[in-house]
Coordinates of C-alpha atoms in Angstrom, one line a residue:
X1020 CA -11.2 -21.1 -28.1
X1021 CA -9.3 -17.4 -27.1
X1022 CA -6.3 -16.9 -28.7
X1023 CA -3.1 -16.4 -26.8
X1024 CA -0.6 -14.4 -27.6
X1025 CA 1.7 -16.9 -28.2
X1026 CA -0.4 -18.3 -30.8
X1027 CA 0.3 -14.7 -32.7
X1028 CA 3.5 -15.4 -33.4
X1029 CA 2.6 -18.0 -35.7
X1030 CA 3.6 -16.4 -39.3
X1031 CA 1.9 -18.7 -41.3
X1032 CA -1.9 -17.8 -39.6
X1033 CA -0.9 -14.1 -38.7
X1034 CA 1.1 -11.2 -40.0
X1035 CA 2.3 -8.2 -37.8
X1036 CA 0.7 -4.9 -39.4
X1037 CA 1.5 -2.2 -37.0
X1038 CA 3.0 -2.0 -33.3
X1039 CA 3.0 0.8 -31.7
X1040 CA 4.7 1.6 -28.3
X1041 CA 3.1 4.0 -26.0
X1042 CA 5.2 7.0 -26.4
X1043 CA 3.3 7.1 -30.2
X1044 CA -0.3 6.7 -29.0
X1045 CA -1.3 10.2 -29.3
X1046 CA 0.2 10.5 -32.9
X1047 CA -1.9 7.6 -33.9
X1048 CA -5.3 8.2 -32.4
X1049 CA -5.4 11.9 -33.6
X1050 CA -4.3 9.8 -37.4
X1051 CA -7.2 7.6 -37.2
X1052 CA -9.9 10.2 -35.5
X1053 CA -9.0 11.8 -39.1
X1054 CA -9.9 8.7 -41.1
X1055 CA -13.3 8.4 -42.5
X1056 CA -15.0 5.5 -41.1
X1057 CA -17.9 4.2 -39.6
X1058 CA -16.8 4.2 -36.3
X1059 CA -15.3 7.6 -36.7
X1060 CA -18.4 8.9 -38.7
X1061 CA -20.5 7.8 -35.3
X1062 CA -18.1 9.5 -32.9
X1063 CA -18.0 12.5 -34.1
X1064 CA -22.2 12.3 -35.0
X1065 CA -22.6 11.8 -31.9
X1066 CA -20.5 15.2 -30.4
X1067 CA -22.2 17.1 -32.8
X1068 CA -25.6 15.9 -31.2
X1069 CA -24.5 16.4 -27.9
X1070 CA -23.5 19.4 -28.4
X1071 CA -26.8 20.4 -30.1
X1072 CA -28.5 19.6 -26.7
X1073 CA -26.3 21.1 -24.6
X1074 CA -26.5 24.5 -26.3
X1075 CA -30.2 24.2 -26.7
X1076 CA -31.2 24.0 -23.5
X1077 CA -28.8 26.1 -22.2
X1078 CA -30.0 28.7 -24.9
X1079 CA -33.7 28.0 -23.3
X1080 CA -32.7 28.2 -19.5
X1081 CA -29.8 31.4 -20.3
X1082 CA -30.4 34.6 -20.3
X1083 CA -27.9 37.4 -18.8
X1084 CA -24.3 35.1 -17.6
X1085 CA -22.1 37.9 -15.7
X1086 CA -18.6 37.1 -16.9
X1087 CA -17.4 35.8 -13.6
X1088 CA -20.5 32.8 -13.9
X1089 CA -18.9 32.4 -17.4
X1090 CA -15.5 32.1 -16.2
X1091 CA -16.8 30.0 -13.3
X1092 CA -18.2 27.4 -16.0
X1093 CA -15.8 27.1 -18.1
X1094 CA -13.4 25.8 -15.8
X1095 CA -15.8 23.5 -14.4
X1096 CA -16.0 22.2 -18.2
X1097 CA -12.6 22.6 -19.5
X1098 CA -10.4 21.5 -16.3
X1099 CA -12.6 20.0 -13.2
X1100 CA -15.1 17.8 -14.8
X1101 CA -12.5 16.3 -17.5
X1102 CA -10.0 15.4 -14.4
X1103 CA -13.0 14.2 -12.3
X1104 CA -14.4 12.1 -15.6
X1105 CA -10.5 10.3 -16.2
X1106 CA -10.7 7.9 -13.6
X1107 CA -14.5 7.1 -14.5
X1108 CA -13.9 6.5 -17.9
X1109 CA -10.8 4.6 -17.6
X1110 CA -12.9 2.3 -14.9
X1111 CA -15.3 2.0 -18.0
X1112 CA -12.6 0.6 -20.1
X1113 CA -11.4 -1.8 -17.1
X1114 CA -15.1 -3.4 -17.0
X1115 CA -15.3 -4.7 -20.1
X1116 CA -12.2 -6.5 -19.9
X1117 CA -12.8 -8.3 -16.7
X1118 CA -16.0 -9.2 -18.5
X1119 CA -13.8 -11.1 -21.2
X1120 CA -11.8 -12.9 -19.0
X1121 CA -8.4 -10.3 -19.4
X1122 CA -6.2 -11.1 -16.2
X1123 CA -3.8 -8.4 -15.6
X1124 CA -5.4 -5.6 -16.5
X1125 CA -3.0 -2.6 -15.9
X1126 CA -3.8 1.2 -15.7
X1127 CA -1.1 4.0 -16.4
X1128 CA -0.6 7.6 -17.0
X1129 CA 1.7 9.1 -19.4
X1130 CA 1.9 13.3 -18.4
X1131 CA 3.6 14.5 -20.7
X1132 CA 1.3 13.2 -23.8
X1133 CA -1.4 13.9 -21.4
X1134 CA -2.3 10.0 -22.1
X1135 CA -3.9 8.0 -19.4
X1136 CA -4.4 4.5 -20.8
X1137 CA -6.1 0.7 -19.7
X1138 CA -4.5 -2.6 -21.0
X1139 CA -4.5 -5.9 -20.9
X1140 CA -1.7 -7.4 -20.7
X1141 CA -1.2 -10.8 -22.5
X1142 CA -4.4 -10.8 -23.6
X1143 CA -5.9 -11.1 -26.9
X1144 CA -9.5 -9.3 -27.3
X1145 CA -11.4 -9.8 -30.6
X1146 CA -12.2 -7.5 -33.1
X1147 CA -15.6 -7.0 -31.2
X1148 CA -14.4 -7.5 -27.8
X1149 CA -11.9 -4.5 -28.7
X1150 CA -14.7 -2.6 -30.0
X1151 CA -16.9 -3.0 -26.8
X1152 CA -13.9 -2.3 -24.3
X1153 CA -13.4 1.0 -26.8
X1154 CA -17.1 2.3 -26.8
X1155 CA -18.4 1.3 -23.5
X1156 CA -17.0 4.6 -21.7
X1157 CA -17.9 7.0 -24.4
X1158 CA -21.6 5.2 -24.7
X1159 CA -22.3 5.5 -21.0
X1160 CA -20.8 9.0 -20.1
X1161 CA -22.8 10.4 -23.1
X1162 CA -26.0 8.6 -21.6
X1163 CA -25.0 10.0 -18.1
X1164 CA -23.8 13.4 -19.4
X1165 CA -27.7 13.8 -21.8
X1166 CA -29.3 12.5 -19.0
X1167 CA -27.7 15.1 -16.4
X1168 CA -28.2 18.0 -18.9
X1169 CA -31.6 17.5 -19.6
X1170 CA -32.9 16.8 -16.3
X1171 CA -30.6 19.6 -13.9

């Protein structure tokens, strides 16, 4: 059976650790990018790898870039594609969810920490339900993001 979050409050099964509100999300994903950890390890593997194809193929396709092409590019990768790829991603998050039976899932924005966030409200995911809802967009935008550099 789920938990509820009712059944949290319970201090004899469960112990608060940590809560963090959202003005202090930033602070603490930047901390725990920083931590050595599996998860962390495979993260960061995998945007070295990435990044590895991405400049290998565009080595073997480049030749000459006038600096208006370059200029062109790098706002395609640094401001249009990342606004384009929030809503995507945060739709990634928003599947898994519905796929564990969350109810009011809520999405929000926070401008000035540059934060746009997906949660559940009332609901308590698993330690691997929390772990799939957290991947899933990263897993399948790198899939889709390979496959588009490797086949355009």
């Amino acid at each position: 059976m789920a938990l509820l979050v009712e059944d949290l409050d319970d201090q004899t099964k469960f112990r608060q650790i940590l809560a963090i509100s959202y003005h202090d999300l930033v602070p603490f994903i930047l901390d725990y990018l920083k931590k050595k950890s599996g998860l962390t390890f495979f993260f960061w593997s995998a945007c070295l790898i990435f990044l590895g194809i991405v400049l290998r193929v565009r080595i073997n396709i480049a030749g000459y870039f006038p600096i208006a092409d370059i200029l062109f590019h790098s706002a395609l990768g640094l401001i249009i594609f990342p606004v384009l790829c929030i809503p995507v991603h945060e739709l990634l998050h928003i599947i898994p969810y519905c796929i564990t039976g969350a109810k009011k899932i809520r999405v929000g924005i926070d401008l000035k920490q540059y934060l746009f966030y997906v949660t559940a409200h009332r609901h308590v995911a698993a330690p691997l339900q929390f772990r799939i809802v957290a991947i899933t967009p990263f897993l399948i935008t790198s899939i889709a993001l390979i496959f588009l550099v490797l086949s355009l």
